[in-house]
Amino acid sequence: MDSALLTVLSNIYSHQQIAHDEATLREYGLALNGSITPPTAIVWPETEEQLIATVIGANEHGFEVHPVAQGRNWGYGTAQGTQPHQVIINLNRLSQVLEINEDHAYVRVQPGITQFQLYQALVDSNSSLQLDITAAGSHTSIVGNILERGFGHTDYSDRFGSVLSMRVLLPTGEVITTGMGMFKTSKAEHLYPYGIGPVLNGLFSQSNLGVVLEMTIALQPKPEYQTTVMVMCKNESDAPDMVATIADLKLKGVITSGVHTVSMTRAVGELAAKAAGAWVLTTSLAGPKAIVKARYKYFKQAIKRNIPHARVFMMDDFRWQFLCKLNQYLKSPALSGLQLVIDLKKGIPSDDAIKTLLDHREATSEMKTSEFPACFRWICAVSSFSKTEIKEMLSICHQVFQKYGYEERYSMTNVNERAVVMIANIRFGKSEEEIAKARDFHKELDNALLSAGFCPYRSGSGMFDAIKPYIDNTNLELLNTLKSALDPNHILSPGKYWLDGYSESNGSKLKIGKSSTNKVTSAEPTLSNTI
């Protein structure tokens, strides 16, 4: 590392808060897809003042920074920067729960808090609130996933939609508060996300326009009654009917939670050959018991009407406890998978899904990237709930999966009343040849889906350039005008989601704010056979 940069960082951090040894740089440069983007250093701020000083130092001394909440953005770059030689800022030591507000059903948290840390804080305070979580693991970030617009499992599954306010560090070193926090004094500071005038929250989601210092998240009060609902379908061709039926039930208000239709290969991994069915749907119903029972009855009738051979189950607390007692004698391993589903619907984090994704029973969300037993990639696309379009999307995927010889693993989530997000994944070896093959597969499938109008809902380090040609230049021009206005020296993750501050029409720097360095184009990640 350059001695001048080390001096700047050493004036802000203690020796224990800075790393630039080869092993740590390699770990942070490595993504689960096998690519490497080496950083210059990693720092761990323990106070907001240190983080602010780092951003100010980057402006004054001309180095780039890339913040990560935990550095566990599995399948989308992990902790990788957007360009080589950046300073990675790991926020995992800024992990406090600042407030649990029972009356108004929200929490205020710092950016480094994990799913398990927040869950445990709610348990320790005997809270009446429950989390909405993802299956990414106990030690993954709450705030990081929300900013990437990940979705969950409960009635609050639109996780970014649950953000009530944020305190944000701008790339210039200034701090703002969104929502009603824009006022010097507001009784609704943490309650009304829109504030007045333009809504700012969205600027800091999937972007490089600021670093979130604090987030207020609405939480669901624990319901009077909750039941997990599962549907098993035996035919591969049943998926479009399942997704369309769920969309209709969502439009009618029968289902209000996240609904996931998952291929059996994705749900149970290597055990899929022994499973009775091709797809499994999971959702939850929550509220007053009489209303939940009525909704379940309507739900079951709709499923049986549209997919007659489907098997519908419900699992409330009473049934689950009885089944667990019975299993003391039966000792069925199937219950561990069912436990994961039930926990997800109740906001209880677990690492079990990672074990299935990687077909590795020892995998955890605390593992280093280099310790994972295999490489891994996500492929995602958004569709309507139209049966025709779902069939077309799966057909496109099937052809490319068959061409490259990967096992097909899918989930399809009715993220709202109208849209469906498909997520597929592949697991592959760590050799240079296998990494290159997976990269070619991802590029071909991405292009095939985008060309047909099935566009991704998120992306990650080393993946942005493949999507950019499909985005309207007018949108890109606006985004880069904003980037140049808010980050005139281009110090914060330049190139993330195409925001680099340069004109799409001629490649020149947009003339806003201070002077900047020359444009850096996104390089193809290097491959390694020593992962």
Short mmCIF file of C-alpha atoms in Angstrom, two decimals:
data_model
loop_
_atom_site.label_atom_id
_atom_site.label_comp_id
_atom_site.label_asym_id
_atom_site.label_seq_id
_atom_site.Cartn_x
_atom_site.Cartn_y
_atom_site.Cartn_z
CA MET A 1 0.00 0.00 0.00
CA ASP A 2 1.18 3.50 -0.81
CA SER A 3 2.87 5.06 2.23
CA ALA A 4 0.94 8.32 1.83
CA LEU A 5 -2.37 6.46 1.93
CA LEU A 6 -1.24 4.45 4.94
CA THR A 7 -0.42 7.72 6.71
CA VAL A 8 -3.89 9.10 5.97
CA LEU A 9 -5.61 5.96 7.27
CA SER A 10 -3.30 5.70 10.30
CA ASN A 11 -4.32 9.21 11.33
CA ILE A 12 -7.93 7.98 11.52
CA TYR A 13 -7.65 4.35 12.66
CA SER A 14 -5.67 2.33 15.14
CA HIS A 15 -3.35 -0.39 13.87
CA GLN A 16 -5.98 -3.02 14.74
CA GLN A 17 -8.55 -1.30 12.49
CA ILE A 18 -6.46 -1.40 9.30
CA ALA A 19 -5.42 -4.43 7.23
CA HIS A 20 -3.31 -4.53 4.10
CA ASP A 21 -1.59 -7.90 4.34
CA GLU A 22 -1.74 -10.17 1.31
CA ALA A 23 -4.06 -12.78 2.83
CA THR A 24 -6.69 -10.25 3.92
CA LEU A 25 -6.54 -8.35 0.64
CA ARG A 26 -7.04 -11.59 -1.24
CA GLU A 27 -9.99 -12.58 0.94
CA TYR A 28 -11.74 -9.26 0.38
CA GLY A 29 -10.94 -9.27 -3.32
CA LEU A 30 -12.43 -12.72 -3.86
CA ALA A 31 -16.08 -13.23 -4.80
CA LEU A 32 -18.03 -16.48 -4.66
CA ASN A 33 -18.19 -16.48 -8.47
CA GLY A 34 -14.40 -17.00 -8.55
CA SER A 35 -13.45 -13.49 -9.68
CA ILE A 36 -10.83 -11.34 -7.96
CA THR A 37 -10.79 -7.54 -7.64
CA PRO A 38 -7.93 -6.76 -5.25
CA PRO A 39 -8.35 -3.83 -2.83
CA THR A 40 -5.57 -1.68 -1.39
CA ALA A 41 -6.66 -1.87 2.24
CA ILE A 42 -9.55 -2.73 4.53
CA VAL A 43 -10.61 -0.52 7.45
CA TRP A 44 -13.10 -1.15 10.24
CA PRO A 45 -14.58 2.10 11.62
CA GLU A 46 -15.90 1.88 15.16
CA THR A 47 -17.46 5.34 15.24
CA GLU A 48 -19.35 7.50 12.78
CA GLU A 49 -16.60 10.11 13.17
CA GLN A 50 -14.01 7.68 11.81
CA LEU A 51 -16.23 6.86 8.84
CA ILE A 52 -16.83 10.53 8.07
CA ALA A 53 -13.11 11.27 8.37
CA THR A 54 -12.37 8.47 5.87
CA VAL A 55 -14.75 9.93 3.30
CA ILE A 56 -13.31 13.43 3.78
CA GLY A 57 -9.80 11.98 3.49
CA ALA A 58 -10.72 10.23 0.23
CA ASN A 59 -11.81 13.56 -1.23
CA GLU A 60 -8.72 15.38 -0.05
CA HIS A 61 -6.18 12.73 -1.06
CA GLY A 62 -7.84 11.20 -4.13
CA PHE A 63 -8.45 7.56 -3.20
CA GLU A 64 -11.61 5.49 -3.74
CA VAL A 65 -13.61 3.80 -1.00
CA HIS A 66 -16.16 1.00 -1.14
CA PRO A 67 -18.35 0.37 1.94
CA VAL A 68 -19.79 -3.04 2.85
CA ALA A 69 -22.16 -3.73 5.73
CA GLN A 70 -20.80 -7.20 6.50
CA GLY A 71 -19.10 -8.21 3.26
CA ARG A 72 -21.37 -11.22 2.79
CA ASN A 73 -23.25 -10.24 -0.35
CA TRP A 74 -23.29 -13.88 -1.48
CA GLY A 75 -23.53 -14.35 -5.23
CA TYR A 76 -23.41 -10.62 -5.99
CA GLY A 77 -19.77 -9.81 -5.35
CA THR A 78 -19.39 -10.71 -1.65
CA ALA A 79 -17.11 -7.91 -0.29
CA GLN A 80 -15.54 -7.03 -3.63
CA GLY A 81 -15.03 -3.41 -4.62
CA THR A 82 -16.25 -2.02 -7.92
CA GLN A 83 -12.67 -1.42 -9.12
CA PRO A 84 -9.21 -2.67 -8.12
CA HIS A 85 -7.19 -0.79 -5.49
CA GLN A 86 -10.06 0.65 -3.48
CA VAL A 87 -10.16 0.97 0.30
CA ILE A 88 -12.88 -1.38 1.56
CA ILE A 89 -14.77 0.04 4.52
CA ASN A 90 -16.28 -2.81 6.54
CA LEU A 91 -19.07 -1.42 8.71
CA ASN A 92 -19.56 -4.58 10.78
CA ARG A 93 -18.37 -2.88 13.99
CA LEU A 94 -21.13 -0.28 13.68
CA SER A 95 -23.75 -2.81 14.77
CA GLN A 96 -25.78 -1.27 17.56
CA VAL A 97 -29.54 -1.40 18.03
CA LEU A 98 -30.27 2.26 18.71
CA GLU A 99 -33.95 1.91 19.58
CA ILE A 100 -36.73 -0.66 19.77
CA ASN A 101 -40.01 1.23 19.72
CA GLU A 102 -42.86 -1.07 20.74
CA ASP A 103 -45.63 1.54 20.48
CA HIS A 104 -44.91 2.50 16.89
CA ALA A 105 -43.46 -0.90 15.86
CA TYR A 106 -40.05 0.06 14.53
CA VAL A 107 -36.35 -0.35 15.24
CA ARG A 108 -33.42 1.96 14.61
CA VAL A 109 -30.15 0.23 13.77
CA GLN A 110 -26.63 0.89 12.58
CA PRO A 111 -25.54 -0.50 9.18
CA GLY A 112 -23.38 -3.40 10.40
CA ILE A 113 -26.03 -5.24 12.40
CA THR A 114 -26.69 -8.85 11.39
CA GLN A 115 -29.95 -10.73 11.19
CA PHE A 116 -29.09 -12.73 14.28
CA GLN A 117 -27.94 -9.70 16.30
CA LEU A 118 -31.22 -7.87 15.71
CA TYR A 119 -33.26 -11.03 16.32
CA GLN A 120 -31.43 -11.60 19.61
CA ALA A 121 -31.95 -7.99 20.65
CA LEU A 122 -35.70 -8.41 20.16
CA VAL A 123 -35.66 -11.65 22.17
CA ASP A 124 -33.60 -10.12 24.98
CA SER A 125 -35.99 -7.18 25.29
CA ASN A 126 -39.02 -9.49 25.26
CA SER A 127 -40.27 -7.53 22.27
CA SER A 128 -43.74 -7.91 20.79
CA LEU A 129 -42.24 -7.33 17.32
CA GLN A 130 -40.89 -9.83 14.80
CA LEU A 131 -38.36 -9.54 12.00
CA ASP A 132 -38.72 -10.17 8.33
CA ILE A 133 -35.55 -11.99 7.25
CA THR A 134 -33.97 -13.64 4.25
CA ALA A 135 -32.47 -17.12 3.98
CA ALA A 136 -28.99 -15.66 3.46
CA GLY A 137 -27.88 -16.63 6.96
CA SER A 138 -27.66 -15.52 10.56
CA HIS A 139 -24.53 -13.43 10.12
CA THR A 140 -25.53 -11.46 7.03
CA SER A 141 -26.49 -7.82 7.11
CA ILE A 142 -30.01 -6.49 7.64
CA VAL A 143 -29.28 -3.03 6.20
CA GLY A 144 -27.11 -4.23 3.32
CA ASN A 145 -29.79 -6.60 2.03
CA ILE A 146 -32.53 -4.00 2.42
CA LEU A 147 -30.50 -1.48 0.39
CA GLU A 148 -30.12 -4.11 -2.34
CA ARG A 149 -33.92 -4.56 -2.21
CA GLY A 150 -33.89 -8.16 -1.06
CA PHE A 151 -37.25 -9.61 -0.09
CA GLY A 152 -38.41 -11.83 2.75
CA HIS A 153 -41.23 -14.08 3.90
CA THR A 154 -43.74 -12.31 6.14
CA ASP A 155 -46.38 -9.63 5.60
CA TYR A 156 -43.42 -7.21 5.64
CA SER A 157 -41.56 -9.07 2.88
CA ASP A 158 -41.09 -5.86 0.86
CA ARG A 159 -38.10 -5.00 3.01
CA PHE A 160 -37.09 -1.73 1.37
CA GLY A 161 -40.76 -0.69 1.56
CA SER A 162 -40.43 -1.00 5.35
CA VAL A 163 -37.72 1.68 5.57
CA LEU A 164 -39.11 4.68 7.47
CA SER A 165 -36.03 6.91 7.53
CA MET A 166 -32.27 6.91 7.07
CA ARG A 167 -29.33 8.98 8.18
CA VAL A 168 -26.91 9.06 5.28
CA LEU A 169 -23.30 10.15 4.89
CA LEU A 170 -22.91 11.81 1.49
CA PRO A 171 -19.70 11.37 -0.55
CA THR A 172 -18.75 14.97 0.31
CA GLY A 173 -18.74 14.24 4.05
CA GLU A 174 -22.08 15.85 4.85
CA VAL A 175 -24.86 13.96 6.68
CA ILE A 176 -28.58 14.14 5.88
CA THR A 177 -31.70 12.46 7.24
CA THR A 178 -34.48 11.29 4.92
CA GLY A 179 -38.22 11.31 5.51
CA MET A 180 -39.54 13.61 8.22
CA GLY A 181 -36.04 13.81 9.64
CA MET A 182 -35.38 16.52 7.07
CA PHE A 183 -37.09 18.92 9.50
CA LYS A 184 -35.11 20.31 12.43
CA THR A 185 -37.91 19.05 14.69
CA SER A 186 -40.58 16.51 13.75
CA LYS A 187 -42.93 14.41 15.89
CA ALA A 188 -43.03 11.89 13.02
CA GLU A 189 -39.28 11.75 12.36
CA HIS A 190 -39.20 7.94 12.29
CA LEU A 191 -42.76 7.31 11.13
CA TYR A 192 -43.41 8.85 7.69
CA PRO A 193 -40.88 7.88 5.00
CA TYR A 194 -41.81 10.42 2.34
CA GLY A 195 -41.12 13.68 4.15
CA ILE A 196 -42.11 16.59 1.95
CA GLY A 197 -40.90 17.29 -1.56
CA PRO A 198 -38.86 14.74 -3.54
CA VAL A 199 -38.55 11.36 -1.80
CA LEU A 200 -34.85 10.72 -1.09
CA ASN A 201 -34.82 7.15 0.27
CA GLY A 202 -34.58 5.57 -3.17
CA LEU A 203 -31.42 7.48 -4.06
CA PHE A 204 -29.46 5.38 -1.58
CA SER A 205 -30.77 1.96 -2.59
CA GLN A 206 -28.68 0.03 -5.15
CA SER A 207 -26.47 3.07 -5.58
CA ASN A 208 -23.19 4.75 -4.65
CA LEU A 209 -24.64 8.11 -3.65
CA GLY A 210 -24.16 7.76 0.10
CA VAL A 211 -23.33 5.53 3.07
CA VAL A 212 -26.21 4.72 5.39
CA LEU A 213 -25.28 5.47 9.01
CA GLU A 214 -28.63 4.57 10.54
CA MET A 215 -31.87 3.02 9.32
CA THR A 216 -35.35 3.01 10.85
CA ILE A 217 -37.22 -0.16 9.88
CA ALA A 218 -40.92 -0.88 10.43
CA LEU A 219 -41.47 -4.28 12.07
CA GLN A 220 -44.56 -6.45 12.18
CA PRO A 221 -46.17 -6.97 15.59
CA LYS A 222 -46.26 -10.67 16.42
CA PRO A 223 -49.64 -11.89 15.20
CA GLU A 224 -52.32 -13.42 17.37
CA TYR A 225 -52.20 -16.52 15.16
CA GLN A 226 -49.81 -17.58 12.43
CA THR A 227 -49.66 -20.65 10.24
CA THR A 228 -47.15 -21.74 7.64
CA VAL A 229 -48.74 -22.97 4.42
CA MET A 230 -47.10 -25.33 1.93
CA VAL A 231 -48.19 -26.65 -1.44
CA MET A 232 -46.53 -29.60 -3.17
CA CYS A 233 -46.80 -30.03 -6.94
CA LYS A 234 -45.55 -33.14 -8.70
CA ASN A 235 -45.14 -31.84 -12.28
CA GLU A 236 -42.46 -29.53 -13.68
CA SER A 237 -45.18 -27.86 -15.75
CA ASP A 238 -47.17 -26.79 -12.66
CA ALA A 239 -45.06 -23.70 -11.87
CA PRO A 240 -46.86 -21.18 -14.14
CA ASP A 241 -50.25 -22.23 -12.73
CA MET A 242 -48.94 -21.90 -9.18
CA VAL A 243 -47.53 -18.42 -9.74
CA ALA A 244 -50.65 -17.17 -11.55
CA THR A 245 -52.95 -18.55 -8.83
CA ILE A 246 -50.93 -16.83 -6.11
CA ALA A 247 -51.03 -13.53 -8.01
CA ASP A 248 -54.83 -13.72 -8.15
CA LEU A 249 -54.99 -14.46 -4.41
CA LYS A 250 -52.70 -11.51 -3.72
CA LEU A 251 -54.82 -9.19 -5.85
CA LYS A 252 -57.86 -10.29 -3.85
CA GLY A 253 -56.09 -9.68 -0.53
CA VAL A 254 -56.23 -13.32 0.54
CA ILE A 255 -52.42 -13.53 0.77
CA THR A 256 -50.37 -10.62 2.07
CA SER A 257 -47.04 -12.29 2.82
CA GLY A 258 -44.10 -13.21 0.62
CA VAL A 259 -44.81 -16.34 -1.44
CA HIS A 260 -41.97 -18.50 -2.77
CA THR A 261 -42.45 -21.27 -5.35
CA VAL A 262 -39.25 -23.29 -5.32
CA SER A 263 -38.02 -26.17 -7.43
CA MET A 264 -37.32 -29.26 -5.36
CA THR A 265 -33.70 -29.16 -6.52
CA ARG A 266 -33.40 -25.73 -4.91
CA ALA A 267 -35.43 -26.59 -1.81
CA VAL A 268 -33.56 -29.72 -0.75
CA GLY A 269 -30.48 -29.80 -2.98
CA GLU A 270 -28.97 -33.26 -3.44
CA LEU A 271 -31.98 -34.88 -1.75
CA ALA A 272 -34.32 -33.77 -4.57
CA ALA A 273 -34.21 -37.18 -6.24
CA LYS A 274 -35.91 -38.66 -3.18
CA ALA A 275 -38.53 -35.91 -2.85
CA ALA A 276 -42.17 -36.43 -3.80
CA GLY A 277 -42.72 -33.58 -6.22
CA ALA A 278 -41.14 -31.03 -8.55
CA TRP A 279 -42.12 -27.76 -6.82
CA VAL A 280 -42.92 -26.65 -3.30
CA LEU A 281 -44.67 -23.39 -2.44
CA THR A 282 -44.35 -21.78 0.98
CA THR A 283 -46.14 -18.80 2.48
CA SER A 284 -47.68 -17.75 5.78
CA LEU A 285 -51.03 -16.45 6.96
CA ALA A 286 -51.15 -14.26 10.06
CA GLY A 287 -53.71 -12.31 12.06
CA PRO A 288 -56.82 -13.05 14.14
CA LYS A 289 -57.37 -16.82 14.15
CA ALA A 290 -60.87 -16.77 12.64
CA ILE A 291 -59.69 -14.58 9.75
CA VAL A 292 -56.60 -16.73 9.13
CA LYS A 293 -58.73 -19.90 9.07
CA ALA A 294 -61.11 -18.31 6.55
CA ARG A 295 -58.23 -17.14 4.36
CA TYR A 296 -56.65 -20.59 4.44
CA LYS A 297 -59.92 -22.21 3.41
CA TYR A 298 -60.24 -19.85 0.43
CA PHE A 299 -56.56 -20.37 -0.42
CA LYS A 300 -56.87 -24.16 -0.43
CA GLN A 301 -60.00 -24.08 -2.58
CA ALA A 302 -58.29 -21.84 -5.14
CA ILE A 303 -55.21 -24.07 -5.33
CA LYS A 304 -57.24 -27.28 -5.72
CA ARG A 305 -59.44 -25.65 -8.35
CA ASN A 306 -56.51 -24.56 -10.52
CA ILE A 307 -54.06 -27.39 -9.77
CA PRO A 308 -56.24 -30.38 -8.77
CA HIS A 309 -53.38 -32.77 -7.97
CA ALA A 310 -51.57 -30.29 -5.68
CA ARG A 311 -51.25 -31.20 -2.00
CA VAL A 312 -51.90 -28.37 0.46
CA PHE A 313 -50.70 -28.37 4.09
CA MET A 314 -50.83 -25.95 6.98
CA MET A 315 -48.59 -25.97 10.04
CA ASP A 316 -49.52 -23.84 13.03
CA ASP A 317 -47.74 -23.94 16.40
CA PHE A 318 -49.96 -26.67 17.82
CA ARG A 319 -49.45 -29.02 14.86
CA TRP A 320 -45.72 -28.31 14.75
CA GLN A 321 -45.20 -29.05 18.44
CA PHE A 322 -47.15 -32.29 18.08
CA LEU A 323 -45.08 -33.29 15.05
CA CYS A 324 -41.82 -32.56 16.87
CA LYS A 325 -42.86 -34.76 19.80
CA LEU A 326 -43.85 -37.52 17.41
CA ASN A 327 -40.51 -37.22 15.63
CA GLN A 328 -38.69 -38.11 18.83
CA TYR A 329 -39.73 -41.63 17.94
CA LEU A 330 -39.84 -41.39 14.11
CA LYS A 331 -36.53 -39.50 13.82
CA SER A 332 -37.30 -38.23 10.31
CA PRO A 333 -34.56 -35.97 8.84
CA ALA A 334 -37.23 -34.18 6.79
CA LEU A 335 -38.24 -32.15 9.82
CA SER A 336 -35.03 -30.09 9.75
CA GLY A 337 -36.02 -28.68 6.36
CA LEU A 338 -39.50 -27.97 7.62
CA GLN A 339 -38.02 -26.24 10.68
CA LEU A 340 -36.16 -23.84 8.37
CA VAL A 341 -39.37 -22.89 6.54
CA ILE A 342 -41.29 -22.28 9.76
CA ASP A 343 -38.45 -20.22 11.21
CA LEU A 344 -38.26 -18.03 8.11
CA LYS A 345 -41.97 -17.27 8.37
CA LYS A 346 -41.44 -16.19 11.99
CA GLY A 347 -38.33 -14.12 11.40
CA ILE A 348 -35.90 -16.54 13.09
CA PRO A 349 -32.54 -16.52 11.23
CA SER A 350 -30.73 -19.73 10.31
CA ASP A 351 -27.80 -20.94 8.21
CA ASP A 352 -29.59 -24.07 6.99
CA ALA A 353 -30.45 -22.65 3.56
CA ILE A 354 -26.77 -22.05 2.82
CA LYS A 355 -26.03 -25.70 3.51
CA THR A 356 -28.63 -26.70 0.89
CA LEU A 357 -27.50 -24.15 -1.70
CA LEU A 358 -23.92 -25.39 -1.52
CA ASP A 359 -24.75 -29.05 -0.80
CA HIS A 360 -22.37 -28.76 2.13
CA ARG A 361 -23.62 -29.58 5.63
CA GLU A 362 -20.84 -27.62 7.35
CA ALA A 363 -21.39 -24.34 5.45
CA THR A 364 -22.23 -21.30 7.58
CA SER A 365 -22.66 -17.58 7.01
CA GLU A 366 -19.52 -16.94 9.11
CA MET A 367 -17.26 -18.74 6.65
CA LYS A 368 -14.65 -16.80 4.73
CA THR A 369 -15.19 -16.71 0.98
CA SER A 370 -12.03 -18.77 0.45
CA GLU A 371 -13.40 -21.45 2.79
CA PHE A 372 -16.55 -22.13 0.78
CA PRO A 373 -16.42 -25.60 -0.77
CA ALA A 374 -17.42 -24.37 -4.23
CA CYS A 375 -18.11 -21.30 -6.31
CA PHE A 376 -21.60 -19.94 -6.74
CA ARG A 377 -23.62 -17.59 -9.00
CA TRP A 378 -27.14 -16.15 -8.99
CA ILE A 379 -29.20 -15.33 -12.08
CA CYS A 380 -32.35 -13.27 -11.60
CA ALA A 381 -35.15 -11.88 -13.74
CA VAL A 382 -38.49 -10.12 -13.24
CA SER A 383 -41.67 -11.15 -15.04
CA SER A 384 -45.39 -10.57 -14.85
CA PHE A 385 -47.51 -13.39 -13.42
CA SER A 386 -48.74 -14.29 -16.92
CA LYS A 387 -48.57 -18.05 -17.44
CA THR A 388 -47.28 -17.51 -20.96
CA GLU A 389 -44.45 -15.29 -19.77
CA ILE A 390 -43.50 -17.59 -16.90
CA LYS A 391 -43.32 -20.50 -19.35
CA GLU A 392 -41.20 -18.44 -21.75
CA MET A 393 -38.81 -17.36 -18.99
CA LEU A 394 -38.32 -20.91 -17.72
CA SER A 395 -37.88 -22.19 -21.28
CA ILE A 396 -35.09 -19.69 -21.93
CA CYS A 397 -33.37 -20.77 -18.73
CA HIS A 398 -33.86 -24.46 -19.50
CA GLN A 399 -32.14 -24.17 -22.89
CA VAL A 400 -29.05 -22.45 -21.50
CA PHE A 401 -28.86 -24.73 -18.45
CA GLN A 402 -29.02 -27.75 -20.76
CA LYS A 403 -26.34 -26.33 -23.06
CA TYR A 404 -23.86 -25.91 -20.21
CA GLY A 405 -24.90 -29.01 -18.26
CA TYR A 406 -25.83 -27.36 -14.96
CA GLU A 407 -28.59 -28.63 -12.69
CA GLU A 408 -31.61 -26.33 -12.79
CA ARG A 409 -32.45 -24.75 -9.45
CA TYR A 410 -35.14 -22.07 -9.30
CA SER A 411 -37.22 -20.00 -6.97
CA MET A 412 -40.06 -17.76 -8.12
CA THR A 413 -41.36 -15.18 -5.69
CA ASN A 414 -44.60 -13.24 -6.03
CA VAL A 415 -42.96 -10.10 -4.64
CA ASN A 416 -46.18 -8.11 -4.96
CA GLU A 417 -49.62 -8.44 -6.52
CA ARG A 418 -48.30 -8.11 -10.08
CA ALA A 419 -44.62 -9.02 -10.41
CA VAL A 420 -42.69 -12.28 -10.06
CA VAL A 421 -38.95 -12.52 -9.43
CA MET A 422 -37.22 -15.65 -10.70
CA ILE A 423 -33.86 -16.51 -9.13
CA ALA A 424 -31.75 -19.38 -10.42
CA ASN A 425 -28.36 -20.49 -9.20
CA ILE A 426 -25.45 -22.66 -10.16
CA ARG A 427 -22.74 -24.27 -8.04
CA PHE A 428 -19.40 -25.05 -9.68
CA GLY A 429 -15.81 -25.94 -8.94
CA LYS A 430 -12.88 -23.62 -8.28
CA SER A 431 -10.68 -24.46 -11.25
CA GLU A 432 -9.98 -21.76 -13.82
CA GLU A 433 -11.84 -23.77 -16.47
CA GLU A 434 -14.97 -24.17 -14.36
CA ILE A 435 -14.97 -20.48 -13.37
CA ALA A 436 -14.64 -19.45 -17.02
CA LYS A 437 -17.44 -21.81 -18.04
CA ALA A 438 -19.73 -20.40 -15.35
CA ARG A 439 -18.92 -16.84 -16.42
CA ASP A 440 -19.85 -17.69 -20.03
CA PHE A 441 -23.05 -19.37 -18.86
CA HIS A 442 -24.04 -16.34 -16.79
CA LYS A 443 -23.34 -13.94 -19.65
CA GLU A 444 -25.31 -16.02 -22.16
CA LEU A 445 -28.31 -16.50 -19.89
CA ASP A 446 -28.31 -12.85 -18.84
CA ASN A 447 -28.32 -11.75 -22.48
CA ALA A 448 -31.01 -14.25 -23.45
CA LEU A 449 -33.32 -13.12 -20.61
CA LEU A 450 -32.68 -9.41 -21.17
CA SER A 451 -33.26 -9.72 -24.92
CA ALA A 452 -36.64 -11.29 -24.19
CA GLY A 453 -37.56 -8.53 -21.71
CA PHE A 454 -36.91 -10.48 -18.49
CA CYS A 455 -34.69 -7.98 -16.68
CA PRO A 456 -32.81 -8.45 -13.38
CA TYR A 457 -33.93 -6.81 -10.13
CA ARG A 458 -30.39 -6.51 -8.73
CA SER A 459 -26.77 -7.00 -9.71
CA GLY A 460 -23.31 -6.93 -8.20
CA SER A 461 -19.58 -6.41 -8.59
CA GLY A 462 -18.29 -7.59 -11.96
CA MET A 463 -21.86 -8.04 -13.26
CA PHE A 464 -22.99 -4.49 -14.04
CA ASP A 465 -21.51 -4.14 -17.54
CA ALA A 466 -23.53 -7.02 -19.00
CA ILE A 467 -26.79 -5.23 -18.13
CA LYS A 468 -25.84 -1.68 -19.09
CA PRO A 469 -26.44 -1.97 -22.89
CA TYR A 470 -30.09 -2.78 -22.21
CA ILE A 471 -30.76 0.37 -20.17
CA ASP A 472 -32.01 3.56 -21.80
CA ASN A 473 -29.23 6.16 -22.13
CA THR A 474 -31.51 8.92 -20.87
CA ASN A 475 -31.86 7.09 -17.56
CA LEU A 476 -28.11 6.53 -17.36
CA GLU A 477 -27.46 10.21 -18.12
CA LEU A 478 -29.75 11.29 -15.29
CA LEU A 479 -28.14 8.85 -12.84
CA ASN A 480 -24.66 10.07 -13.70
CA THR A 481 -25.72 13.70 -13.41
CA LEU A 482 -26.83 12.88 -9.86
CA LYS A 483 -23.54 11.04 -9.24
CA SER A 484 -21.47 14.01 -10.33
CA ALA A 485 -23.55 16.39 -8.22
CA LEU A 486 -23.34 14.30 -5.04
CA ASP A 487 -19.87 12.80 -5.54
CA PRO A 488 -17.88 15.36 -7.56
CA ASN A 489 -14.55 13.61 -6.91
CA HIS A 490 -15.96 10.13 -7.65
CA ILE A 491 -14.56 8.61 -4.46
CA LEU A 492 -17.49 6.35 -3.50
CA SER A 493 -17.69 2.98 -5.33
CA PRO A 494 -17.48 4.47 -8.84
CA GLY A 495 -19.25 2.29 -11.41
CA LYS A 496 -21.65 0.64 -8.98
CA TYR A 497 -24.96 0.26 -10.81
CA TRP A 498 -23.38 2.25 -13.70
CA LEU A 499 -23.05 5.46 -11.66
CA ASP A 500 -19.61 6.81 -12.53
CA GLY A 501 -20.40 10.48 -13.31
CA TYR A 502 -19.60 10.29 -17.01
CA SER A 503 -21.79 11.15 -19.98
CA GLU A 504 -23.30 8.22 -21.86
CA SER A 505 -23.33 10.21 -25.11
CA ASN A 506 -19.61 11.00 -25.39
CA GLY A 507 -17.87 9.42 -22.37
CA SER A 508 -16.72 12.76 -20.96
CA LYS A 509 -16.99 13.81 -17.34
CA LEU A 510 -20.22 15.65 -16.62
CA LYS A 511 -19.37 19.25 -15.76
CA ILE A 512 -20.81 19.39 -12.26
CA GLY A 513 -18.92 20.10 -9.06
CA LYS A 514 -15.15 19.79 -8.59
CA SER A 515 -12.60 18.34 -10.98
CA SER A 516 -12.07 14.60 -10.93
CA THR A 517 -9.74 11.90 -12.06
CA ASN A 518 -10.04 10.26 -15.48
CA LYS A 519 -12.77 7.73 -16.02
CA VAL A 520 -11.93 4.18 -14.95
CA THR A 521 -13.71 1.48 -16.94
CA SER A 522 -14.82 -1.73 -15.32
CA ALA A 523 -12.22 -4.40 -15.96
CA GLU A 524 -13.00 -8.05 -16.50
CA PRO A 525 -12.32 -9.76 -13.15
CA THR A 526 -9.22 -11.91 -13.18
CA LEU A 527 -9.57 -15.65 -12.78
CA SER A 528 -7.65 -17.73 -10.31
CA ASN A 529 -7.02 -21.42 -9.91
CA THR A 530 -5.69 -20.93 -6.38
CA ILE A 531 -8.98 -20.08 -4.64
#
